[in-house]
Structures are given as C-alpha cells and as structure tokens.
mmCIF file of N, CA and C and ligand atoms in Angstrom:
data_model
loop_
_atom_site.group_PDB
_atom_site.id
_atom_site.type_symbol
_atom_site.label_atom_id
_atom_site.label_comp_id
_atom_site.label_asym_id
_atom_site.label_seq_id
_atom_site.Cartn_x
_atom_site.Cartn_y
_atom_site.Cartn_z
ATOM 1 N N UNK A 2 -1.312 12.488 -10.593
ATOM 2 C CA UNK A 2 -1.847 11.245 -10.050
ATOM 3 C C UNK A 2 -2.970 10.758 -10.960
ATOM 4 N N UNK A 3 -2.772 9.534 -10.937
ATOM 5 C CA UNK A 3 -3.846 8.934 -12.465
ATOM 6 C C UNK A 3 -4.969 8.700 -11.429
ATOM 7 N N UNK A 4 -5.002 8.058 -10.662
ATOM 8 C CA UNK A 4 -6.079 7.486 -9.842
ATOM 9 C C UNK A 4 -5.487 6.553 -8.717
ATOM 10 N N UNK A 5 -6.839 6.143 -7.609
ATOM 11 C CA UNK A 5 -6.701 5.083 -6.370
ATOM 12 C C UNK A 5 -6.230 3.920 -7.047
ATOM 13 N N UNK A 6 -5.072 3.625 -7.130
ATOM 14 C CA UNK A 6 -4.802 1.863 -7.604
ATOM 15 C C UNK A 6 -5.155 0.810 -6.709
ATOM 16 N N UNK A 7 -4.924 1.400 -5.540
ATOM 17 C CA UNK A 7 -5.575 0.198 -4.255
ATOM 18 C C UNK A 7 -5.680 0.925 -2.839
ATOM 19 N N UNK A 8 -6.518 -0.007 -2.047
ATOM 20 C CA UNK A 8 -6.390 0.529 -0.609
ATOM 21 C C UNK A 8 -5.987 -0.559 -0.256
ATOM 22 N N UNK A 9 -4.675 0.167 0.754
ATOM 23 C CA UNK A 9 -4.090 -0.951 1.937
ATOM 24 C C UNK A 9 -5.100 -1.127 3.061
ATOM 25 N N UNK A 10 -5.121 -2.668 3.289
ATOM 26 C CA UNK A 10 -6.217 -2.937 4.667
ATOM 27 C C UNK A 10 -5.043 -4.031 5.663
ATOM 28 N N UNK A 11 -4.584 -3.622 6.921
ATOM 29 C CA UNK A 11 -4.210 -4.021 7.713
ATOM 30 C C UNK A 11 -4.942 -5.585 8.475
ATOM 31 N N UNK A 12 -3.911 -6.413 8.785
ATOM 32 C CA UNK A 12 -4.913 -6.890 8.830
ATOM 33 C C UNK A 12 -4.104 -8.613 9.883
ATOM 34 N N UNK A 13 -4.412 -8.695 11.123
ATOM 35 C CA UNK A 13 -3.900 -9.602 11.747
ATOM 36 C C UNK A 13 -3.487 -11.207 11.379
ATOM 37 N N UNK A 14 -4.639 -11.286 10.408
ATOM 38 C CA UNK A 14 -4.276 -13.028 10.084
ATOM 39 C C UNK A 14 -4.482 -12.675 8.660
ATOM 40 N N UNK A 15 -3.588 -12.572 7.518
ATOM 41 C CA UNK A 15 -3.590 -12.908 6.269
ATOM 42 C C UNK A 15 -4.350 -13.684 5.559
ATOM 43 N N UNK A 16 -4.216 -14.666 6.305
ATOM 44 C CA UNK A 16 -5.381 -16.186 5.458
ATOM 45 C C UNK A 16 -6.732 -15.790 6.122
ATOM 46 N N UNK A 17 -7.011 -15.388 7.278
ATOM 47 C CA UNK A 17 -8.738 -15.564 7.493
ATOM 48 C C UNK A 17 -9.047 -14.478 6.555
ATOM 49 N N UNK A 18 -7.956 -13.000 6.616
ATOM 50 C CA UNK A 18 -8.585 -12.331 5.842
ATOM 51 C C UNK A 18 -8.979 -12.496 4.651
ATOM 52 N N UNK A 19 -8.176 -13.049 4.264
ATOM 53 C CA UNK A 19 -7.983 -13.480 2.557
ATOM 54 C C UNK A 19 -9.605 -14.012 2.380
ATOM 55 N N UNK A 20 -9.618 -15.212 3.224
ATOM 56 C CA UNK A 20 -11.154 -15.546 2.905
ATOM 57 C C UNK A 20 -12.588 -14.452 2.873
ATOM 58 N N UNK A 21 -12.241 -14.106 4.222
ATOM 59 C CA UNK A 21 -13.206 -12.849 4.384
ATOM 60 C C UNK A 21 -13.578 -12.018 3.104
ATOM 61 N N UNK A 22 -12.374 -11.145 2.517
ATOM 62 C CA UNK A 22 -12.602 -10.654 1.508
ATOM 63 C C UNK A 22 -13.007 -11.275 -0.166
ATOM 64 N N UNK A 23 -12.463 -12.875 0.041
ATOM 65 C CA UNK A 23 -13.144 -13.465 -1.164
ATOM 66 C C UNK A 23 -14.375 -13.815 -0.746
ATOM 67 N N UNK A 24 -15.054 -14.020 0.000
ATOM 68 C CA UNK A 24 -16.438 -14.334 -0.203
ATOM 69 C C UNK A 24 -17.221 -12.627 0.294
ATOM 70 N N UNK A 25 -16.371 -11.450 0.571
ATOM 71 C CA UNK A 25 -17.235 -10.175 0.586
ATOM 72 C C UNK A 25 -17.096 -9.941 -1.076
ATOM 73 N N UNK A 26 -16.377 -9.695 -1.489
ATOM 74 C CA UNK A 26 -16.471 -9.298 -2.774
ATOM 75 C C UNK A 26 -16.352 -10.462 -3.989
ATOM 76 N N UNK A 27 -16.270 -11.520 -3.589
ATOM 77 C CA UNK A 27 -16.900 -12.807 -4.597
ATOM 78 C C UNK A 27 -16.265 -12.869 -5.628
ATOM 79 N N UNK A 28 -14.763 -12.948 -4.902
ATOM 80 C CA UNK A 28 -13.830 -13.243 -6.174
ATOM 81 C C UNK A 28 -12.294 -13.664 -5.367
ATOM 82 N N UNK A 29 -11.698 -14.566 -5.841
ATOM 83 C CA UNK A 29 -10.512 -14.790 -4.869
ATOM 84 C C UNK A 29 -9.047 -14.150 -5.383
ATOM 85 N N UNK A 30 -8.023 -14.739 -4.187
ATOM 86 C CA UNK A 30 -6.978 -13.579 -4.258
ATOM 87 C C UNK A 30 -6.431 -13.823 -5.612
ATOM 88 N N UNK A 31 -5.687 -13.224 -5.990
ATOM 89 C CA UNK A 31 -5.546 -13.131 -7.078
ATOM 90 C C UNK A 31 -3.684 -13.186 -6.967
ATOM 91 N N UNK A 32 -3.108 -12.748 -6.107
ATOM 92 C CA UNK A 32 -1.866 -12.528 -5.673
ATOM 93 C C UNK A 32 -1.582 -12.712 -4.362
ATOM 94 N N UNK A 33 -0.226 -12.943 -3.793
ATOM 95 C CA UNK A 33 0.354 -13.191 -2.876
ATOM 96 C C UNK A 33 1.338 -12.772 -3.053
ATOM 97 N N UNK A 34 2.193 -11.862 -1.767
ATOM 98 C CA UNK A 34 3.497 -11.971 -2.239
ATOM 99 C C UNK A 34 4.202 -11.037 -0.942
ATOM 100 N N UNK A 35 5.477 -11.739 -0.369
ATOM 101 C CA UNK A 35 6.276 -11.037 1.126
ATOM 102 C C UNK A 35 7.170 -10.046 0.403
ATOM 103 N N UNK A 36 6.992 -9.285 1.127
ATOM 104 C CA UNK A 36 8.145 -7.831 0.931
ATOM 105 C C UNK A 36 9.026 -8.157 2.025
ATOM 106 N N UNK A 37 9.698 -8.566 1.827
ATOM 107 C CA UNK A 37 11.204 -9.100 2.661
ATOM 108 C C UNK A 37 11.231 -8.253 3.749
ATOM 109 N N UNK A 38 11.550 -7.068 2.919
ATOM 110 C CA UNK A 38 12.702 -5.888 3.420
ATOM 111 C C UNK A 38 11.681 -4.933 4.302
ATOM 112 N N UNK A 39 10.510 -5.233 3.694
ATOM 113 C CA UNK A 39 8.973 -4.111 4.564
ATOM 114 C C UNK A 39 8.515 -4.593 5.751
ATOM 115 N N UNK A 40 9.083 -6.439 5.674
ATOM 116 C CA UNK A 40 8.475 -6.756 6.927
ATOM 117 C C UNK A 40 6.939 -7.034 6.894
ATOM 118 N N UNK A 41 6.138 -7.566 5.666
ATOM 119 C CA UNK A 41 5.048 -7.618 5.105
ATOM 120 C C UNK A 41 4.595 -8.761 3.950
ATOM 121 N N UNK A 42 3.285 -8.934 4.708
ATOM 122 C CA UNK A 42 2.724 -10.502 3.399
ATOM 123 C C UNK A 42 1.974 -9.725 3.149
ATOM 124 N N UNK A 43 1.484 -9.344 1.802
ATOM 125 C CA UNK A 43 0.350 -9.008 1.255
ATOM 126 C C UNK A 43 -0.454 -10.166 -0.058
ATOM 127 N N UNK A 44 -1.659 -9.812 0.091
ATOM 128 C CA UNK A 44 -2.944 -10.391 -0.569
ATOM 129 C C UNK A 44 -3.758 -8.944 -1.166
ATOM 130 N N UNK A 45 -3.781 -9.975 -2.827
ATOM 131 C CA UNK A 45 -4.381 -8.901 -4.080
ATOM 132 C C UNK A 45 -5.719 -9.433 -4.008
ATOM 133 N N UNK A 46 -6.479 -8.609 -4.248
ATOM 134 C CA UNK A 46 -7.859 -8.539 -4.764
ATOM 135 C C UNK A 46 -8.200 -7.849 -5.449
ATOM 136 N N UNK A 47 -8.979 -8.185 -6.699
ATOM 137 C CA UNK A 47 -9.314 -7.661 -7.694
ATOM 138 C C UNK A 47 -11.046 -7.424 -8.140
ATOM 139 N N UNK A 48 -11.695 -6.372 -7.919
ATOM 140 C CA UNK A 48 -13.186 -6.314 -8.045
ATOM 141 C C UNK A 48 -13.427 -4.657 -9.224
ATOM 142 N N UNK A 49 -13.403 -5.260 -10.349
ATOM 143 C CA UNK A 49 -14.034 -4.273 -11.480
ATOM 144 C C UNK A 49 -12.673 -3.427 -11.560
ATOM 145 N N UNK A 50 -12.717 -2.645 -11.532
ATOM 146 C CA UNK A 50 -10.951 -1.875 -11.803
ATOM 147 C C UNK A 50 -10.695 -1.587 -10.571
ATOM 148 N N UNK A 51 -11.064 -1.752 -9.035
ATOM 149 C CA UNK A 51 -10.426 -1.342 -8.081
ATOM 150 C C UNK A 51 -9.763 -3.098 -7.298
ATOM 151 N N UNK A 52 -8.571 -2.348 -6.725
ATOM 152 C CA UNK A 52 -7.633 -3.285 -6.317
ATOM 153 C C UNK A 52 -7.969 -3.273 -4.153
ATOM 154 N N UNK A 53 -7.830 -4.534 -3.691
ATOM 155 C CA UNK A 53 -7.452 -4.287 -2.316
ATOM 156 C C UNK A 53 -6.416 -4.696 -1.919
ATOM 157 N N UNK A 54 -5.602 -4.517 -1.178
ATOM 158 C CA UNK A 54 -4.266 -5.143 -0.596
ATOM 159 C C UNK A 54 -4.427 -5.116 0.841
ATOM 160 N N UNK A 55 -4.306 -6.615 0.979
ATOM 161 C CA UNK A 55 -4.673 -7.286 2.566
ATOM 162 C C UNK A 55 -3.318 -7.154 2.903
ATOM 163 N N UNK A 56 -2.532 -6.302 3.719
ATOM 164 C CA UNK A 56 -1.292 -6.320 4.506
ATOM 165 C C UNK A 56 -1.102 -6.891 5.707
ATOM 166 N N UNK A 57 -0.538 -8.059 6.169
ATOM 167 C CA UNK A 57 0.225 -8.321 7.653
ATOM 168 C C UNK A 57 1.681 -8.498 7.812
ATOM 169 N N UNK A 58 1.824 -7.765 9.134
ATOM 170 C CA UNK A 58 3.146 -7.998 9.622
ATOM 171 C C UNK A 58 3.691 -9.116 10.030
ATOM 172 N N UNK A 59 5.286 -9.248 9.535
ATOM 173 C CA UNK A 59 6.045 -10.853 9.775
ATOM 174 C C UNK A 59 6.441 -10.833 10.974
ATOM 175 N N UNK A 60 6.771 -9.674 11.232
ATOM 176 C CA UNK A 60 7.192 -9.733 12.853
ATOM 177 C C UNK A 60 6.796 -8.512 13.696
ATOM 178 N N UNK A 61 6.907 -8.478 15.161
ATOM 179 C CA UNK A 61 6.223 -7.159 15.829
ATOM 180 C C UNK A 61 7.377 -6.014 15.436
ATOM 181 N N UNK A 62 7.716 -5.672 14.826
ATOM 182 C CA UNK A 62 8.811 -4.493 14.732
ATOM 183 C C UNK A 62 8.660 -3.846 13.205
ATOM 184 N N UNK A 63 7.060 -5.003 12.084
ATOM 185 C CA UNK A 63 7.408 -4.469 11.014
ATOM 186 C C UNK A 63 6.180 -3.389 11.468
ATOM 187 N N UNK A 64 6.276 -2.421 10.555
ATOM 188 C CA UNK A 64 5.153 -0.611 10.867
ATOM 189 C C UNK A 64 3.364 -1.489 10.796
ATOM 190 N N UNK A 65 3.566 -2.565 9.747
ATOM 191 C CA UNK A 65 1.765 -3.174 10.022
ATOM 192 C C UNK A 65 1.556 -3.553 11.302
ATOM 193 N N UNK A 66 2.408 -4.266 11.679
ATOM 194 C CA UNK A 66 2.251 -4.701 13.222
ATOM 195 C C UNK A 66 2.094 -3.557 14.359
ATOM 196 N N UNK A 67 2.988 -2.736 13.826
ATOM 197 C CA UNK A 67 2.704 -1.430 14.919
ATOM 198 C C UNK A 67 1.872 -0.846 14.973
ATOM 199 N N UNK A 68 1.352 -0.769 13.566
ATOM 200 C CA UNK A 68 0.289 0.234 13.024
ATOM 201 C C UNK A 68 -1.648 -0.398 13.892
ATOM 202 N N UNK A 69 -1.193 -2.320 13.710
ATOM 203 C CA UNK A 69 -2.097 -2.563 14.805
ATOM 204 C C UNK A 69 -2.314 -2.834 16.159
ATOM 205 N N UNK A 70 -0.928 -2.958 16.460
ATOM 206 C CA UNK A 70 -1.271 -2.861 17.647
ATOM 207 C C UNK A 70 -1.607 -1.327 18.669
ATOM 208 N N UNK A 71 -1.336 -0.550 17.733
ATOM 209 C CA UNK A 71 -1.751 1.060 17.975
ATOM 210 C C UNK A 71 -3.233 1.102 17.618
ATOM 211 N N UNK A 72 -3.982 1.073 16.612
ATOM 212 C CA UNK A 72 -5.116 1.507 16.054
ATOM 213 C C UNK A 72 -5.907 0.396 15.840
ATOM 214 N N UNK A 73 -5.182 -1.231 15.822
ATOM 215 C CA UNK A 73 -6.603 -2.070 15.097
ATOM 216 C C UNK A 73 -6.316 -2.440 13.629
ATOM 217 N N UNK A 74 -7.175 -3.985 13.213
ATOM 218 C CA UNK A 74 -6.924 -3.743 12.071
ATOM 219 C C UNK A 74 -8.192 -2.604 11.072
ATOM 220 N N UNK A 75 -7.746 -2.207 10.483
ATOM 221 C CA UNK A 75 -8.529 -1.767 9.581
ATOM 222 C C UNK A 75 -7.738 -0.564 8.421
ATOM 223 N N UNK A 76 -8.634 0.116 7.608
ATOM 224 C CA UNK A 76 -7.617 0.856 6.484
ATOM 225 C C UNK A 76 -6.625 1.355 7.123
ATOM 226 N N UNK A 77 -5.215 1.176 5.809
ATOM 227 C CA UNK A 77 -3.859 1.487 6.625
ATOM 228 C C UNK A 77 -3.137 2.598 5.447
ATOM 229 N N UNK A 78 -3.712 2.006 4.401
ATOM 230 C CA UNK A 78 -3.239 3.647 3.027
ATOM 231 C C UNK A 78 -3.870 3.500 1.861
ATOM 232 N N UNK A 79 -4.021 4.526 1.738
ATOM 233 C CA UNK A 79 -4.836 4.756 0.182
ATOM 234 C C UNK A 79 -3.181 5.087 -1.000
ATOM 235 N N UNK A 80 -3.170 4.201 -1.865
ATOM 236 C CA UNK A 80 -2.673 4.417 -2.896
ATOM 237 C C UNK A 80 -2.911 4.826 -3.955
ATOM 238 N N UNK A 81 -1.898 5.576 -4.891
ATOM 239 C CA UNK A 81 -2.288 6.372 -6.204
ATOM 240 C C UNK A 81 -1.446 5.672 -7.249
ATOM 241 N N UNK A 82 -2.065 5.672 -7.924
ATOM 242 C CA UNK A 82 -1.248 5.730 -9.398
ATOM 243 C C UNK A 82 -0.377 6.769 -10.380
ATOM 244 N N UNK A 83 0.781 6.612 -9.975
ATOM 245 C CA UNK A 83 1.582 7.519 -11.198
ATOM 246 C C UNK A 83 2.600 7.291 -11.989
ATOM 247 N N UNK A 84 2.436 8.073 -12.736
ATOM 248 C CA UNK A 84 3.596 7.441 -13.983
ATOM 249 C C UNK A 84 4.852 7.570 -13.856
ATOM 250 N N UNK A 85 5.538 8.847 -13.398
ATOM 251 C CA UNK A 85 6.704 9.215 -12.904
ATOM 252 C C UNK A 85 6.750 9.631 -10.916
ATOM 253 N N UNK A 86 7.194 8.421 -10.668
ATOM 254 C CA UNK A 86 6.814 8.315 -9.702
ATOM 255 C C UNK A 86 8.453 9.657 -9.078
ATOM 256 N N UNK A 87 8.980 9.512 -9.538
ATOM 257 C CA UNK A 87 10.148 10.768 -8.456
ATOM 258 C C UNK A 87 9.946 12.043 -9.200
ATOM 259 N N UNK A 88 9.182 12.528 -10.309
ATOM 260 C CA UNK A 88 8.358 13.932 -10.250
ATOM 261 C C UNK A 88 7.463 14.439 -9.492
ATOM 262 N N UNK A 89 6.666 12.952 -8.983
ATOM 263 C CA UNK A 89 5.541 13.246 -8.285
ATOM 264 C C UNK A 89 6.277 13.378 -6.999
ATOM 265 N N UNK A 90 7.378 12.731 -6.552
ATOM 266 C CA UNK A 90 7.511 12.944 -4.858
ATOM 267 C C UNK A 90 8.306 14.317 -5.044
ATOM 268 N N UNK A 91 8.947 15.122 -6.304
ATOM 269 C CA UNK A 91 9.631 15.959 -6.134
ATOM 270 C C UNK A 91 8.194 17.236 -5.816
ATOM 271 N N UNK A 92 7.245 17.073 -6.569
ATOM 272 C CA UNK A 92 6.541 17.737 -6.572
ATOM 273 C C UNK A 92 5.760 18.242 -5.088
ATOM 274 N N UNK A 93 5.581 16.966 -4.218
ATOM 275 C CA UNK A 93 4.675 17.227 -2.930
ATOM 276 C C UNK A 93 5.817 17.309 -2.410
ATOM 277 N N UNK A 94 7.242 17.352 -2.772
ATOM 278 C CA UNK A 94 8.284 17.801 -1.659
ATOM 279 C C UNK A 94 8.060 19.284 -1.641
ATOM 280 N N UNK A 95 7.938 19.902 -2.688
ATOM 281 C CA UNK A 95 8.495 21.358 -3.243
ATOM 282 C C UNK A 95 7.037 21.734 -2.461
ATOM 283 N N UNK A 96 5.573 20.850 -2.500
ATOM 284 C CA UNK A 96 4.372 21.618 -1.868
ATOM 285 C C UNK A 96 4.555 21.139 -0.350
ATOM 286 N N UNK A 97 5.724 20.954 0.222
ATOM 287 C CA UNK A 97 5.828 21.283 1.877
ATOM 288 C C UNK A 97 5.504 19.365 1.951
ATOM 289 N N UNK A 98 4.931 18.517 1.833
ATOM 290 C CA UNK A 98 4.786 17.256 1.691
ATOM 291 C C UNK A 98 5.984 16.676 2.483
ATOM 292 N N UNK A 99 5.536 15.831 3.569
ATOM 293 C CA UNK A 99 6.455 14.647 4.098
ATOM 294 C C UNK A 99 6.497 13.467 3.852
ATOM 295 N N UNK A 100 7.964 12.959 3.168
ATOM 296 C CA UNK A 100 7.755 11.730 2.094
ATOM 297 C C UNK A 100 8.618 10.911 3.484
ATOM 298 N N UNK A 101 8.237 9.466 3.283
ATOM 299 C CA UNK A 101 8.879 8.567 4.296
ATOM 300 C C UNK A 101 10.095 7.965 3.920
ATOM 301 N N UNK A 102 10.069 8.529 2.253
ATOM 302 C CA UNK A 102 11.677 8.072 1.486
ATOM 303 C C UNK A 102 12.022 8.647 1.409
ATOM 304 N N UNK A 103 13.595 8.930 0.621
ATOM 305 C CA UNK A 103 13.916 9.719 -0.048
ATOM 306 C C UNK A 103 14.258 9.765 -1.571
ATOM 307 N N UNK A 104 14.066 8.429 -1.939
ATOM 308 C CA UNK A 104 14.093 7.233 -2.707
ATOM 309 C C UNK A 104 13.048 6.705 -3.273
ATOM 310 N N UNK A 105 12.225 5.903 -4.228
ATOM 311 C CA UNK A 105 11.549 4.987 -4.346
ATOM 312 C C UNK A 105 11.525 3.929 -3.768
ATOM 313 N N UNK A 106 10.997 3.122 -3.047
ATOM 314 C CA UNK A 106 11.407 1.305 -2.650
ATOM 315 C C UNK A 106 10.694 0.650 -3.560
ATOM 316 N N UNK A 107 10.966 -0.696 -3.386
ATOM 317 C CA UNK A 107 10.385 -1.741 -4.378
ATOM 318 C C UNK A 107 9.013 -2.389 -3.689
ATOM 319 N N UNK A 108 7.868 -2.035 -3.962
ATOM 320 C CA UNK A 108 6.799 -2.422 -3.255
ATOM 321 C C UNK A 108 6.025 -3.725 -4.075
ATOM 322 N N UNK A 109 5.412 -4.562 -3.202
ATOM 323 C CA UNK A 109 4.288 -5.256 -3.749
ATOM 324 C C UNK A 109 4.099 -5.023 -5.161
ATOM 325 N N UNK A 110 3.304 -6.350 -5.821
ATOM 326 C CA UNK A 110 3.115 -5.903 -7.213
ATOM 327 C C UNK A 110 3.437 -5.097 -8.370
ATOM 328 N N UNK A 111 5.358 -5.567 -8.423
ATOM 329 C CA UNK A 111 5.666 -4.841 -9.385
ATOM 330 C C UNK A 111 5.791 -3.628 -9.557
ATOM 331 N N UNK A 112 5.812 -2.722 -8.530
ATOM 332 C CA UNK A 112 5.412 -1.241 -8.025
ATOM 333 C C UNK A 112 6.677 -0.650 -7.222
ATOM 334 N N UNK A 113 7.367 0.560 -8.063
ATOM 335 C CA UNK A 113 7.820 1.321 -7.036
ATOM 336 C C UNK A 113 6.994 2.710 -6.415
ATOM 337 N N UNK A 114 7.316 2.194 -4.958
ATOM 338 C CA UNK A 114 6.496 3.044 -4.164
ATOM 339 C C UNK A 114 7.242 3.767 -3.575
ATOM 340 N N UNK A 115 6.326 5.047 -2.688
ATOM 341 C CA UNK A 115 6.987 5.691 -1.822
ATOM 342 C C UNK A 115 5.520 6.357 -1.503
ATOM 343 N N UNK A 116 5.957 6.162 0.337
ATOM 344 C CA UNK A 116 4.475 6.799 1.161
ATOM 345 C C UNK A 116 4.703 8.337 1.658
ATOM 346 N N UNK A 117 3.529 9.187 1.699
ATOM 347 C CA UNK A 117 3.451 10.306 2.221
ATOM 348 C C UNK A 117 2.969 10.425 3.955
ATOM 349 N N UNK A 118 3.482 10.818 4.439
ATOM 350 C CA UNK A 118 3.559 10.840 5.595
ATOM 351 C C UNK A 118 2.593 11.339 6.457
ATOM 352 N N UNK A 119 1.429 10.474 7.139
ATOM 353 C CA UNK A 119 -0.094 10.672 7.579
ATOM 354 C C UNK A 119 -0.391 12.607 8.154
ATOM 355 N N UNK A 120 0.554 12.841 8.430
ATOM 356 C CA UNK A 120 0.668 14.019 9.048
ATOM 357 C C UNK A 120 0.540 15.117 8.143
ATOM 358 N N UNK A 121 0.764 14.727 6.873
ATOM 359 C CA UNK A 121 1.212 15.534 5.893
ATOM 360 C C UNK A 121 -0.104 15.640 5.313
ATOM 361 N N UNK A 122 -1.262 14.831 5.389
ATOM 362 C CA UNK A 122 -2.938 14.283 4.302
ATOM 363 C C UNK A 122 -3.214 14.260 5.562
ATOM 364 N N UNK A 123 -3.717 14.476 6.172
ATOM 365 C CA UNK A 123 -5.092 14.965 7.294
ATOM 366 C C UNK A 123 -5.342 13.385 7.760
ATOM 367 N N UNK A 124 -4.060 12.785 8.328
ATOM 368 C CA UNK A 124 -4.286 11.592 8.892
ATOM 369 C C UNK A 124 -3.824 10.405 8.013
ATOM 370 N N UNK A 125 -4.085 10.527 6.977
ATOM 371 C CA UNK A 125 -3.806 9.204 5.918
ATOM 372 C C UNK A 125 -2.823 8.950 5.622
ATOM 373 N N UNK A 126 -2.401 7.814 5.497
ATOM 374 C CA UNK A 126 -1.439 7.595 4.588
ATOM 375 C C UNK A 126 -1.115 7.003 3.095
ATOM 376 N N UNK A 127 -0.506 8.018 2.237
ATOM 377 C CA UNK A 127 -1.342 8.011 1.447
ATOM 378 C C UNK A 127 0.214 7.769 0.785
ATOM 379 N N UNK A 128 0.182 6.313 -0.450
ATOM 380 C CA UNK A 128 1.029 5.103 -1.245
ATOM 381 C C UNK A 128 0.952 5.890 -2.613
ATOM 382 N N UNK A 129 2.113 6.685 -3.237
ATOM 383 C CA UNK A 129 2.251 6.642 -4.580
ATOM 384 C C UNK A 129 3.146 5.339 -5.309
ATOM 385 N N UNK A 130 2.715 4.640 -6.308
ATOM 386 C CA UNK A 130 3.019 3.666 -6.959
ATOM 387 C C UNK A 130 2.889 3.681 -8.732
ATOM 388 N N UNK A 131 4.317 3.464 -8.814
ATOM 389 C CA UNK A 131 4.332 3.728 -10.288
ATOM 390 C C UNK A 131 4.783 1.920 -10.714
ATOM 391 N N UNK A 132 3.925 1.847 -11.884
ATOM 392 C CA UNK A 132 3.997 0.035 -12.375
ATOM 393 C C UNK A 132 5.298 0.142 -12.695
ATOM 394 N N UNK A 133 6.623 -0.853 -12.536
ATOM 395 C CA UNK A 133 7.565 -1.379 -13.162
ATOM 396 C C UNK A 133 7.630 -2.054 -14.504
ATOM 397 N N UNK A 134 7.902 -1.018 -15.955
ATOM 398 C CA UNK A 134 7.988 -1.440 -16.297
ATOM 399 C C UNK A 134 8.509 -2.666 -16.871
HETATM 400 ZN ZN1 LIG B 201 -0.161 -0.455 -0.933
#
C-alpha cells in the first residue's frame, strides 16, 4: 500500500456538501462524477496531496444510503493506494481479510477498486484503488 489516496465522506445532499467542503478547505470541487452501477454521485476535493470524496446515494437501496440511514452522514472509508491492485487483494485474502469483491470494480476517478470488509479493520472500511492506467 503506497498511501491514503482519499477519505470517503458520506453525505446526504451532494451540492450543500460540495459547498461546505469548498469553503472548509478553500478550494473547489475539482470533479464530479455518478457510478452508475454503485448507485453513487461523488465530489473530488483536492487540498495539498490529500484527496476527499463527498459520496451520495441515487437511490435508498444504494449501500451510501444505507450506510446513512444506519449511522449518519459522516466518514464512510478510508482508501489506499496501490499499484497492483489483485496482489494486494490476493494478499489480505491469504491474511484471513474479507474482500466485498471478488474482482476489481470500476470506481470513481479512474480507479479500480475493491473494499475490505469493516469487520475485517476494526470497524472501517477500508477502499484499495489502483489508478487506471
Ligand atoms: Zn473512495
């Protein structure tokens, strides 16, 4: 794992958030973009080398929506950076690790992802993402 590429932040209204976070960190979004298939609008933010990703659900059945109407909005996954992203899931498979794929999916920003399963990280859920080349 290279490093945190972003934290996912859950988040009920997309656009108020969007604002919220451009005038907390004093810089605007930088990206937009729906994951069809995830059931998800996300919003990029960009402050010094760390990334945020404002996530909401399109409909009540996608996991953001569930995820708030269970807990609230607030942090929803910490993401990593890696280069070979199906060494790395072979790897936390082989260390007992519960992956939510079995597969890579095509995530936000050019990124194939695949999440580890909160149960598996002491609650978190925690986004490996490797850039498309
Ligand atoms: Zn993410």
């Amino acid at each position: 794992m290279n490093k945190v590429e972003h934290i996912g932040i859950a988040v009920s209204d997309i656009g108020i958030a969007g604002n919220i976070y451009e005038k907390l960190l004093n810089t605007p979004v930088y990206k937009t973009e729906l994951v069809e298939q995830e059931g998800v609008e996300t919003a990029f933010l960009q402050t010094g080398p760390n990334k945020i990703e404002l996530l909401q659900g399109t409909n009540d059945d996608s996991p953001i929506a569930k995820f708030i109407a269970k807990k609230g909005e607030g942090i929803h996954h910490i993401a990593f950076d890696v280069d070979d992203i199906k060494a790395e899931m072979a790897r936390l498979k082989q260390e007992g690790f519960v992956l939510l794929s079995d597969e890579p999916k095509r995530g936000a920003d050019n990124k194939l992802v695949c999440f580890v399963h909160p149960k598996s990280a002491n609650g978190v859920l925690i986004e490996l993402c490797q850039e498309i080349k």
